[in-house]
Coordinates of N, CA and C in Angstrom, one line a residue:
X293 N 7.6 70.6 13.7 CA 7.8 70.1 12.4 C 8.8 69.0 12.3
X294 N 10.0 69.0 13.0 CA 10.5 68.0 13.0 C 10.4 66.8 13.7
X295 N 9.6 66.9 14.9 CA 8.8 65.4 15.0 C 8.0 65.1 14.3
X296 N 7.4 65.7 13.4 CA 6.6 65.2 12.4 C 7.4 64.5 11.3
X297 N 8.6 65.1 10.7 CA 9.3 64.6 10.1 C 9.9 63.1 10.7
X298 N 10.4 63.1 11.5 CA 10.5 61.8 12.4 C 9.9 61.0 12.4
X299 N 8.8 61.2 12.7 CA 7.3 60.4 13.0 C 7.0 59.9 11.5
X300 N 7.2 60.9 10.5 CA 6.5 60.0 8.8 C 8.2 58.9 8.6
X301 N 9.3 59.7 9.1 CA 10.5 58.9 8.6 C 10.1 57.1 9.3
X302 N 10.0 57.8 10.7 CA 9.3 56.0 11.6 C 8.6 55.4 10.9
X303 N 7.4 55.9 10.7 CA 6.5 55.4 9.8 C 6.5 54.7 8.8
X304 N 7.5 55.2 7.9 CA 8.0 54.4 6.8 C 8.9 53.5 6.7
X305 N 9.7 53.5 7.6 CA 11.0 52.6 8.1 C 9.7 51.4 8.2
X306 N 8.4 51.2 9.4 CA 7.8 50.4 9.9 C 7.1 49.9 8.4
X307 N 6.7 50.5 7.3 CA 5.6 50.1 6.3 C 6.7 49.6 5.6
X308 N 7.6 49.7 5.4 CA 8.8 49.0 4.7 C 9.1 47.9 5.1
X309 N 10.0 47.5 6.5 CA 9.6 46.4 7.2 C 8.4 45.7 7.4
X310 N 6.9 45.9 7.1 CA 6.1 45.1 7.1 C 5.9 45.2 5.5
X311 N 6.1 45.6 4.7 CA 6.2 45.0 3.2 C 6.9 44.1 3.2
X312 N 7.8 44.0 3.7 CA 9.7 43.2 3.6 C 9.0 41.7 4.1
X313 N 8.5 41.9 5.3 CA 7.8 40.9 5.8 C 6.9 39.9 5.4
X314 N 5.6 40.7 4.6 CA 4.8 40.5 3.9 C 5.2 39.2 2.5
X315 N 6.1 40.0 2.0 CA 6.9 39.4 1.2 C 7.2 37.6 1.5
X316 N 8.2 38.1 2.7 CA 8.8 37.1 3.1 C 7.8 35.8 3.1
X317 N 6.2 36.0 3.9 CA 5.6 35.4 4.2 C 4.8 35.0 3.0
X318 N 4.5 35.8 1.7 CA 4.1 35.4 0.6 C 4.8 34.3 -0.2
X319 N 6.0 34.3 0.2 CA 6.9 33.4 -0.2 C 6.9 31.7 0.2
X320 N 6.9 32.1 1.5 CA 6.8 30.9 2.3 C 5.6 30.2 2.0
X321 N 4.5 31.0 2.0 CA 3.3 30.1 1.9 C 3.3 29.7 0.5
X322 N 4.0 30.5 -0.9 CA 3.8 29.8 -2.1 C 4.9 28.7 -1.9
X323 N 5.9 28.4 -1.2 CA 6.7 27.2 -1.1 C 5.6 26.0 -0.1
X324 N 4.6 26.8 0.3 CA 3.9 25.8 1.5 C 3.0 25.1 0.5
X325 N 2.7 26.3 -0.7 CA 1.8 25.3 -1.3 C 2.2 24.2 -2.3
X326 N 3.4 24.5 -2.5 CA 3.9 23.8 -3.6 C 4.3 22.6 -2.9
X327 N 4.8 22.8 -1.8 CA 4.8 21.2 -1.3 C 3.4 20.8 -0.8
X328 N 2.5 21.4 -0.8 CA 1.5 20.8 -0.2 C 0.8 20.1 -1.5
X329 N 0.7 20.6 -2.5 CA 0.4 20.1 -4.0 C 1.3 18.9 -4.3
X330 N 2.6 19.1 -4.1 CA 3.1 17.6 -4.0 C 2.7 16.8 -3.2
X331 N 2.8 16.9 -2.1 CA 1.7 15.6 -1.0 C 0.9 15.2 -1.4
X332 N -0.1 16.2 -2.1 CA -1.4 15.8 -2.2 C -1.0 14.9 -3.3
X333 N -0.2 14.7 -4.2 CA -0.1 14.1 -5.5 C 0.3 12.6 -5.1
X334 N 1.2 12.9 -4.1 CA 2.0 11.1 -3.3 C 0.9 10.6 -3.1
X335 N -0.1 11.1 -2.6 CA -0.8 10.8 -1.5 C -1.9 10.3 -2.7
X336 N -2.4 10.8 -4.0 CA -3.4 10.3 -4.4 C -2.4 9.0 -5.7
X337 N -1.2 9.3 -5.2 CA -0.8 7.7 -6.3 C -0.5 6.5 -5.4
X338 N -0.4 6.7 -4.4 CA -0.4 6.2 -3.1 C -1.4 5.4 -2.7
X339 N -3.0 6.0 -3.0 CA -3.8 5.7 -3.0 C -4.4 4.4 -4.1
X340 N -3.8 4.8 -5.4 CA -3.9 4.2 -6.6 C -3.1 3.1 -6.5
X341 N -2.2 3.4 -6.0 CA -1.6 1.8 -5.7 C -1.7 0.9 -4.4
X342 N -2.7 1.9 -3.4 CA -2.8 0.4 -2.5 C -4.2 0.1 -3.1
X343 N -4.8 0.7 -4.0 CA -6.0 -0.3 -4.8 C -5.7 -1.0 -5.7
X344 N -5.1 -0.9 -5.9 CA -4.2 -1.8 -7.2 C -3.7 -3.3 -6.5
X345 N -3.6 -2.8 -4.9 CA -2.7 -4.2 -4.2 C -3.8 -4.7 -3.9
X346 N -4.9 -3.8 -3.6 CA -6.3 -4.8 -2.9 C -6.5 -5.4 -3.6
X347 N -6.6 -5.2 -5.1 CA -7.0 -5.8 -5.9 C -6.5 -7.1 -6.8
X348 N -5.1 -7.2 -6.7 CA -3.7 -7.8 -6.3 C -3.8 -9.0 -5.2
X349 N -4.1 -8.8 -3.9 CA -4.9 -9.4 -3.0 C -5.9 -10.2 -2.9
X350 N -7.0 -9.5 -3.4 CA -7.7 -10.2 -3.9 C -8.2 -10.9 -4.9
X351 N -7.1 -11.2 -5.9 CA -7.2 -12.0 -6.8 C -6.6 -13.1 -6.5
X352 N -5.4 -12.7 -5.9 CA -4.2 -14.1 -5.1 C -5.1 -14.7 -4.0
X353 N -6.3 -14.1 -3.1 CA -6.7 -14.8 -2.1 C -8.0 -15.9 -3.2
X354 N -8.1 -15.4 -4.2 CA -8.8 -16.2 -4.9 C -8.3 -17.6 -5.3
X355 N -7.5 -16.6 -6.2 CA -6.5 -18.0 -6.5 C -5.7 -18.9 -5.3
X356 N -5.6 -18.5 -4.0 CA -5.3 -19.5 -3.0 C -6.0 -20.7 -2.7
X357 N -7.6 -20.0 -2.5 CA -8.6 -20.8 -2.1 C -9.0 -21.8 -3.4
X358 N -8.8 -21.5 -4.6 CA -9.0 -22.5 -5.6 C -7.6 -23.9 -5.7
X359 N -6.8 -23.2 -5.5 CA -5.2 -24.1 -5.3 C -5.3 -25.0 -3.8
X360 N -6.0 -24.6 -2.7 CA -6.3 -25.3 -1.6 C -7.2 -25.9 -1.8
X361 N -8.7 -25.9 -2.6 CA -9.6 -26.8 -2.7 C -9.1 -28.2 -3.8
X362 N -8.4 -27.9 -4.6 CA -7.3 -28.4 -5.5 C -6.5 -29.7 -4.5
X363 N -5.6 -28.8 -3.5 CA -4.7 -29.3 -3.0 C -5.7 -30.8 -2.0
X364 N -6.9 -30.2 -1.6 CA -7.7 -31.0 -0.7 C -7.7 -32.1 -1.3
X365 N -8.6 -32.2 -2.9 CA -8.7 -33.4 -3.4 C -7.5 -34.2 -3.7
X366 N -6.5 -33.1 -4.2 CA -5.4 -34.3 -4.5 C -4.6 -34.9 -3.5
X367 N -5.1 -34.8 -2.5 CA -4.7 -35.2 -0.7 C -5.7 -36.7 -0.6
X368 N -7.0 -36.1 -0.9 CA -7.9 -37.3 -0.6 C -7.5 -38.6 -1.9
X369 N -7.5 -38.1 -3.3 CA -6.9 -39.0 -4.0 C -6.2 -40.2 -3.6
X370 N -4.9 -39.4 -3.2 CA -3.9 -39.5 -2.5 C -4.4 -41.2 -1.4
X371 N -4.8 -40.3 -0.8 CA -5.5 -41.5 0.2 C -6.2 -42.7 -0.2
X372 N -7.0 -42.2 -1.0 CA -7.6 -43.5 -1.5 C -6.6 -44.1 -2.1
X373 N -5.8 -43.7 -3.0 CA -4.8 -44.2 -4.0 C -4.1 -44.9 -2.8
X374 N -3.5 -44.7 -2.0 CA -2.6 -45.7 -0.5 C -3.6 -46.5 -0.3
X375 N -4.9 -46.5 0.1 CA -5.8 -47.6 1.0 C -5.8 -48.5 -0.5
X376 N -6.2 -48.2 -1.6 CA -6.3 -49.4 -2.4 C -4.9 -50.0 -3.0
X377 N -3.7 -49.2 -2.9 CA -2.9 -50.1 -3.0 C -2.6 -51.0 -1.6
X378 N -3.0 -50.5 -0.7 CA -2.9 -51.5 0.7 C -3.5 -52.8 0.7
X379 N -4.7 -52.4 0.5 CA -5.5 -53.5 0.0 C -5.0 -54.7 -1.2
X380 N -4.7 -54.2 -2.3 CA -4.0 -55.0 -3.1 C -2.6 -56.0 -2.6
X381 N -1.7 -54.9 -2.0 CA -1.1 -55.4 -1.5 C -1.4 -56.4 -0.2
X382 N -2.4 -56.7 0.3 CA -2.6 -57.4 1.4 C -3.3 -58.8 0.7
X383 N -3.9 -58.7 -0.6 CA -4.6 -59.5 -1.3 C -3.3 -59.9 -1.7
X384 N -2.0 -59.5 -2.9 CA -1.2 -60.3 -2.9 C -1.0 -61.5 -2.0
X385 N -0.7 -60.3 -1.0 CA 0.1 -61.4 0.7 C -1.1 -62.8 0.6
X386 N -2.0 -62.3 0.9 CA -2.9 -63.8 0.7 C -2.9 -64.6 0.0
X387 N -3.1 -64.2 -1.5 CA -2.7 -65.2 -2.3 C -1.4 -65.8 -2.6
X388 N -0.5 -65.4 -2.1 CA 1.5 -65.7 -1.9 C 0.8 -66.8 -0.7
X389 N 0.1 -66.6 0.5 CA 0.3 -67.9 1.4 C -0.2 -68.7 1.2
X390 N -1.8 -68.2 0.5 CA -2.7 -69.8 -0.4 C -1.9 -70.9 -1.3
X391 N -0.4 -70.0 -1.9 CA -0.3 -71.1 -2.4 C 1.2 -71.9 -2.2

């Protein structure tokens, strides 16, 4: 009878310790989820803002390529504007030695 007593006292010591345990581990995993619910929240504003940059991106690569087709003509302008003032100027020079 009294290893039986022993044996339910063990017993219970052991179902105690794994309640105690249980516990412990119910804990942990509601702390696992609560950060994992935060991650997931970084992670989908994180998301929202690198679409936001693509899109950011790709409005500036727009606007680049409009400001460089821009920049092209006002280069070629440019050019012609020097070759015909060259020209004028070289017509001056001529007419200064004609006379």
């Amino acid at each position: 009878m009294e290893a039986i007593k022993k044996k339910m006292q063990a017993m219970k010591v052991e179902k105690d310790n794994a309640c105690d345990r249980c516990d412990v581990t119910e804990e942990a995993s509601k702390a696992a989820k609560i950060r994992a619910d935060k991650a997931e929240d970084e992670v989908a504003e994180l998301v929202a803002k690198s679409r936001q940059l693509e899109t950011e991106l790709d409005l500036t690569a727009e606007k680049f390529a409009i400001v460089s087709l821009q920049l092209e003509e006002k280069e070629k302008s440019l050019l012609a504007a020097e070759a015909e003032m060259n020209a004028l100027n070289r017509r001056v020079q001529n007419l200064e030695e004609d006379t």
